[in-house]
Short mmCIF file of C-alpha atoms and ligand atoms in Angstrom, two decimals:
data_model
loop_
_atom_site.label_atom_id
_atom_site.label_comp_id
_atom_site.label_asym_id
_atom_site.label_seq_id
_atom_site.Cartn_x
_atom_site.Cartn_y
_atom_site.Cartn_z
CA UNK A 1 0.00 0.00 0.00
CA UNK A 2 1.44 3.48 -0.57
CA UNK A 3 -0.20 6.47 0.18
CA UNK A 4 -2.21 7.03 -3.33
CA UNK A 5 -5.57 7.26 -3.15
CA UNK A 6 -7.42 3.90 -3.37
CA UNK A 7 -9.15 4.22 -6.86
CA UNK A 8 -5.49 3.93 -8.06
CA UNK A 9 -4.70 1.25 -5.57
CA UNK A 10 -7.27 -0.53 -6.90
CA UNK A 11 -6.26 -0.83 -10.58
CA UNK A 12 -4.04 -3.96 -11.33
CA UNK A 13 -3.03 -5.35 -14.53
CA UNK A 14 -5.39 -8.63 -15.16
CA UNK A 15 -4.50 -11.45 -17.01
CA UNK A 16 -7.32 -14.10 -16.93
CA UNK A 17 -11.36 -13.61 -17.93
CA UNK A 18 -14.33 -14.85 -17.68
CA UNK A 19 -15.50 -15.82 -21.32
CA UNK A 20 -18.70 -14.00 -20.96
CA UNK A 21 -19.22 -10.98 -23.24
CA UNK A 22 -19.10 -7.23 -22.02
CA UNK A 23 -21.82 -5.28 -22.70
CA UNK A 24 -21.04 -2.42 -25.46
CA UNK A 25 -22.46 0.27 -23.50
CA UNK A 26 -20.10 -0.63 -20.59
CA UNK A 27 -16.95 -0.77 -23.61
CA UNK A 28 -17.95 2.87 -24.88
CA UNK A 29 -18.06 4.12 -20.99
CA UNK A 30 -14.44 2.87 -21.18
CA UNK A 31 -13.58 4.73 -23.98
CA UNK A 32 -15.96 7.76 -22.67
CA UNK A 33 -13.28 7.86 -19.97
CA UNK A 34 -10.33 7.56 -22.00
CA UNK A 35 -11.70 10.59 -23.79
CA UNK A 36 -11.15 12.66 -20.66
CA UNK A 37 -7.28 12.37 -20.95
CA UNK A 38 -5.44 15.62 -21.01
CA UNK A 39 -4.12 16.11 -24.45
CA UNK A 40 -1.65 18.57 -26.28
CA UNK A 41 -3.35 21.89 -27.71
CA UNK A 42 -6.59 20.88 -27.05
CA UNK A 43 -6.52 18.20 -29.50
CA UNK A 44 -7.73 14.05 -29.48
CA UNK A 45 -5.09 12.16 -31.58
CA UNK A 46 -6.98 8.96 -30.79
CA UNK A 47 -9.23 6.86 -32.16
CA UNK A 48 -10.42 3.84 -30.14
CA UNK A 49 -11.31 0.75 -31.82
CA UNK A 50 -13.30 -1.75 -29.92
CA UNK A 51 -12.74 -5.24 -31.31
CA UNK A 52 -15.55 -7.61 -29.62
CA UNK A 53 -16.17 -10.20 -32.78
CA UNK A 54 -14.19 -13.75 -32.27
CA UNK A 55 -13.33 -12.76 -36.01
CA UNK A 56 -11.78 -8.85 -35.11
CA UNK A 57 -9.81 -10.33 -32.34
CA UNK A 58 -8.55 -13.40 -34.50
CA UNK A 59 -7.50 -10.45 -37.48
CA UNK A 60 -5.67 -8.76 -34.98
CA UNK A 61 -3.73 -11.92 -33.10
CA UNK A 62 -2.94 -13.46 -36.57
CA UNK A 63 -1.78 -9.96 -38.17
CA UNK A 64 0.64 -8.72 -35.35
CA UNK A 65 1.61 -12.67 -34.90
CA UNK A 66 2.79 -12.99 -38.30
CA UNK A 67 4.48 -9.87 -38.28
CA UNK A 68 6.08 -10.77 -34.50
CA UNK A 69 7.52 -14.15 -36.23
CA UNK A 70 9.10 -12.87 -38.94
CA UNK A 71 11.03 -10.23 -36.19
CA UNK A 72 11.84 -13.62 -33.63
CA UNK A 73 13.12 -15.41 -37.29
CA UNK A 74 15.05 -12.42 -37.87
CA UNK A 75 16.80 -12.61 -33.92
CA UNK A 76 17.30 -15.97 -34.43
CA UNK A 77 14.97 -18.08 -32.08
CA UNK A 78 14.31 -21.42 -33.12
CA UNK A 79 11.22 -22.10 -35.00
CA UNK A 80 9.64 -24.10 -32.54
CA UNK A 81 10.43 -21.44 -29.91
CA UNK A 82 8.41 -19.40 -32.28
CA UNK A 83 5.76 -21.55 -33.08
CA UNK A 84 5.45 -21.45 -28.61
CA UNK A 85 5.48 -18.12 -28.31
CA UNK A 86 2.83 -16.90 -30.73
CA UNK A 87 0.70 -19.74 -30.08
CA UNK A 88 0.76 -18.29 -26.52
CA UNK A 89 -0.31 -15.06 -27.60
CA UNK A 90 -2.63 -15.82 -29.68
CA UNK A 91 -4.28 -18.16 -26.83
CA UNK A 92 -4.02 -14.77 -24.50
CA UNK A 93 -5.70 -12.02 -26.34
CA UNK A 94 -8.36 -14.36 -28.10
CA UNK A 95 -9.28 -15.62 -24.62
CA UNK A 96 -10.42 -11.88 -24.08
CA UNK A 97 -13.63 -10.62 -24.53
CA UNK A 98 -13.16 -7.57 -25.60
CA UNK A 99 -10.19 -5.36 -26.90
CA UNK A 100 -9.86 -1.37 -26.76
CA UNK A 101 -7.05 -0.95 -29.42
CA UNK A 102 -6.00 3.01 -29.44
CA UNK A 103 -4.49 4.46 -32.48
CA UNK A 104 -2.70 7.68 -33.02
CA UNK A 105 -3.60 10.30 -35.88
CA UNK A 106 -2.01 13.48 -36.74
CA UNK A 107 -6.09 15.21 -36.68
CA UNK A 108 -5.06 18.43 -34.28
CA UNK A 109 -1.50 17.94 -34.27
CA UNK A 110 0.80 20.92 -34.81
CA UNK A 111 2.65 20.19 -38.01
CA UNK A 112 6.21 21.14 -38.49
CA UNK A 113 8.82 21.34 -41.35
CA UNK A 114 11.68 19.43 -39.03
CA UNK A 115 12.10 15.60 -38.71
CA UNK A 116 12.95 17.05 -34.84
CA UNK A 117 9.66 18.62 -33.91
CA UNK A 118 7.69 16.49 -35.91
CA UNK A 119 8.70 13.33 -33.50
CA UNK A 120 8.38 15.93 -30.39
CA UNK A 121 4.78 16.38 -31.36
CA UNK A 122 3.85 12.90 -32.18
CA UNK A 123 6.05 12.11 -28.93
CA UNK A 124 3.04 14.68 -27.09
CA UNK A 125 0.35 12.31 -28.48
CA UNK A 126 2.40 9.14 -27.15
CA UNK A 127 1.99 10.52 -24.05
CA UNK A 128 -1.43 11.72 -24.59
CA UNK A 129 -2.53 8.34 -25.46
CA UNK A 130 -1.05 6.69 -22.63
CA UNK A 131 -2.37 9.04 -19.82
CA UNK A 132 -5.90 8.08 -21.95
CA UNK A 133 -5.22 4.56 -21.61
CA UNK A 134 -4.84 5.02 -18.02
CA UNK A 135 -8.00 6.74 -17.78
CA UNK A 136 -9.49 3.90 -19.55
CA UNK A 137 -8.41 1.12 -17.20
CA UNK A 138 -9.12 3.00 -14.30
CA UNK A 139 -12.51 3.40 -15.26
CA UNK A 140 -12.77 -0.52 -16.32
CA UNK A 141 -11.36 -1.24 -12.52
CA UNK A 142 -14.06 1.00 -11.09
CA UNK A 143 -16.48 -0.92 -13.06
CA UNK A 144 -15.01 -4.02 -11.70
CA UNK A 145 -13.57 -5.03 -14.93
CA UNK A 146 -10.21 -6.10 -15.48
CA UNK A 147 -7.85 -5.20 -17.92
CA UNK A 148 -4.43 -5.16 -19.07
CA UNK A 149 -2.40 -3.24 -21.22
CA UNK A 150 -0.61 -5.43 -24.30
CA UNK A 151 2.45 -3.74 -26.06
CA UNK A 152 2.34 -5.56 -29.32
CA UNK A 153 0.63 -2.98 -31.55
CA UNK A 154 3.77 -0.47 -30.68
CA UNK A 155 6.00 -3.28 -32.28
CA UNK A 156 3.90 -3.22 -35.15
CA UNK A 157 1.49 -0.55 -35.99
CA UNK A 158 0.90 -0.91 -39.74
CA UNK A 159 0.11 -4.90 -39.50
CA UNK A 160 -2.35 -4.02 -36.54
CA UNK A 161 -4.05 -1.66 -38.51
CA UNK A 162 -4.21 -3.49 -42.09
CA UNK A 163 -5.22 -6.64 -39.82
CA UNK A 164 -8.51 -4.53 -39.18
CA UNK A 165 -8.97 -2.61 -42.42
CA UNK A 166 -8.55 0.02 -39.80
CA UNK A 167 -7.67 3.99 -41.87
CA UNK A 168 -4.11 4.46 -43.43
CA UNK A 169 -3.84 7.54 -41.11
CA UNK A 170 -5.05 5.69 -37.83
CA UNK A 171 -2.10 4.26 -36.41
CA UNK A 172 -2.46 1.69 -33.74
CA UNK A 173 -0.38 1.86 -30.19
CA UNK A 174 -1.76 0.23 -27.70
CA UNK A 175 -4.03 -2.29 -26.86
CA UNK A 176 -6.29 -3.01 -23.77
CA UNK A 177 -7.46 -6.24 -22.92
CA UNK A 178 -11.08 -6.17 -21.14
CA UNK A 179 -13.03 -8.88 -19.52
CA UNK A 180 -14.81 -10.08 -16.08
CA UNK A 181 -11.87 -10.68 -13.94
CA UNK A 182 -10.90 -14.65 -13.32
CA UNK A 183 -11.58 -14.74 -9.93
CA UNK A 184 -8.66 -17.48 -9.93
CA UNK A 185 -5.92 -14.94 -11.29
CA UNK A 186 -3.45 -13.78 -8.93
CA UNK A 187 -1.32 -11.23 -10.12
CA UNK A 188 2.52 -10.75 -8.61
CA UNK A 189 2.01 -8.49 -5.88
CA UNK A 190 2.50 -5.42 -6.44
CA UNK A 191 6.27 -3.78 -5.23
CA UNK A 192 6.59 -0.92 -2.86
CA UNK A 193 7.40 2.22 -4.18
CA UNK A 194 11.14 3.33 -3.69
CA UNK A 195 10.46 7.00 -3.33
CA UNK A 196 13.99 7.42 -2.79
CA UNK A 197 14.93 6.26 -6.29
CA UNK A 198 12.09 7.35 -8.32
CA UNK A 199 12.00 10.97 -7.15
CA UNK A 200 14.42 14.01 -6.69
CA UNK A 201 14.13 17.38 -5.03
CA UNK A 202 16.35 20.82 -6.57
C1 FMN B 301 3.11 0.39 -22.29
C2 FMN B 301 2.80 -0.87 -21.51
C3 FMN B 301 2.89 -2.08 -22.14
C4 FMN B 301 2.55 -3.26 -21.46
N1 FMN B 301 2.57 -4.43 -22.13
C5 FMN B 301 2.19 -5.57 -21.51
C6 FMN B 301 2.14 -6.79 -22.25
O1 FMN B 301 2.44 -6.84 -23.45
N2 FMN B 301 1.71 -7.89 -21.59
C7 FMN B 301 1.34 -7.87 -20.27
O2 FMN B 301 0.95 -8.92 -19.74
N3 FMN B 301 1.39 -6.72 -19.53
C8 FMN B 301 1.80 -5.57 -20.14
N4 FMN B 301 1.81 -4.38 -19.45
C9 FMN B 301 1.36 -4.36 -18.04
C10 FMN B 301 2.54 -4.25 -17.08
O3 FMN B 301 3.24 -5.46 -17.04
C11 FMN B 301 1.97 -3.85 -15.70
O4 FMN B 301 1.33 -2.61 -15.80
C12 FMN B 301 3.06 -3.78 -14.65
O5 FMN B 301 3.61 -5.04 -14.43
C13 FMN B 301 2.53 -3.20 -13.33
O6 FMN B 301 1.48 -4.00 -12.83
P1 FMN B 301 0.03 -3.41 -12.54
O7 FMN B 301 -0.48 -2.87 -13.84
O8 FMN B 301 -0.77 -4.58 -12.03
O9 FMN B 301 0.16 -2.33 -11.51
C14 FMN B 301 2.16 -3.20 -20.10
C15 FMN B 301 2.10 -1.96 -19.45
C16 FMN B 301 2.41 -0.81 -20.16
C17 FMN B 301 2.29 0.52 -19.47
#
């Protein structure tokens, strides 16, 4: 326990559901949430696609899979290593109910000339999406949902998006598992925070 007020307490990263479905008026109150998320200039460089079809979440799996085993080929693991490890993820986000995949665009983005500014500004929607995704999952703990965050899509953002027939300009970051928590999950516990480390005074 730190000293953070509970509602943030209370979010964990879950890794098991329930295979029943989630209501898509309880998914948009998710992404209703998300929407709140500070953002640079006043803009929303998101889009949030809500994959809840066996067939969307399938696309997804098999398009960022194929892409992920041609990257392991190209580092050298062993093909059966391979064939493990994407069966495994494929097994863990199809056994989701339902997945919150947020993209970036450039729509209210400051545009600039230089290759420098340009990735400071798309570096401003990074963090704009991620301080949305947070506001996502806290909302999906409140609702006693669970929900975990899944890199992949950052590894491979054009697959993810051709895997949905998603826009060319909506680019695809991050993905949120969401489901009825497993009641038999436990997750690791959760470390204390070394204040000391993480934090400086001038
Ligand atoms: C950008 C990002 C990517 C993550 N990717 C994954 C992932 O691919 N798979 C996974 O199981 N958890 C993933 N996580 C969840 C972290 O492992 C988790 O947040 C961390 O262990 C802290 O645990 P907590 O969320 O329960 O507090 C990710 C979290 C973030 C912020």
């Amino acid at each position: 326990m730190t000293h953070a007020p509970a509602f943030l307490e209370a979010r964990r990263s879950i890794r098991a559901f329930l295979p029943e479905p989630i209501g898509r008026a309880a998914l948009d109150r998710l992404v209703e949430a998300a929407c709140l998320a500070p953002a640079p200039h006043h803009s929303r460089p998101w889009r949030f696609v809500v994959v809840d079809s066996t067939a969307g979440k399938r696309a997804l799996a098999r398009g960022m899979g194929e892409r992920w085993r041609r990257d392991l080929a190209g580092d050298g693991v062993a093909p059966d290593r391979i064939d493990a490890l994407v069966s495994a993820s494929h097994a863990k986000l199809e056994g989701a109910p339902a997945f919150v995949l947020g993209c970036l665009t450039w729509d209210g983005l400051d545009r600039y000339p230089d290759e420098a500014r340009r990735r400071a500004e798309w570096g401003m929607a990074l963090l704009s999406l991620g301080a949305a995704v947070e506001n996502l999952m806290l909302a999906a703990a409140d609702a006693g949902l669970a929900s975990c965050w899944v890199a992949a899509p950052i590894f491979c953002p054009e697959e993810a998006r051709d895997a949905l027939g998603l826009p060319r300009e909506w680019l695809p970051h991050a993905l949120v598992l969401v489901g009825q928590p497993d009641p038999e999950y436990t997750g690791r516990p959760r470390p204390p925070v070394p204040l000391g480390e993480l934090r400086d005074w001038r």
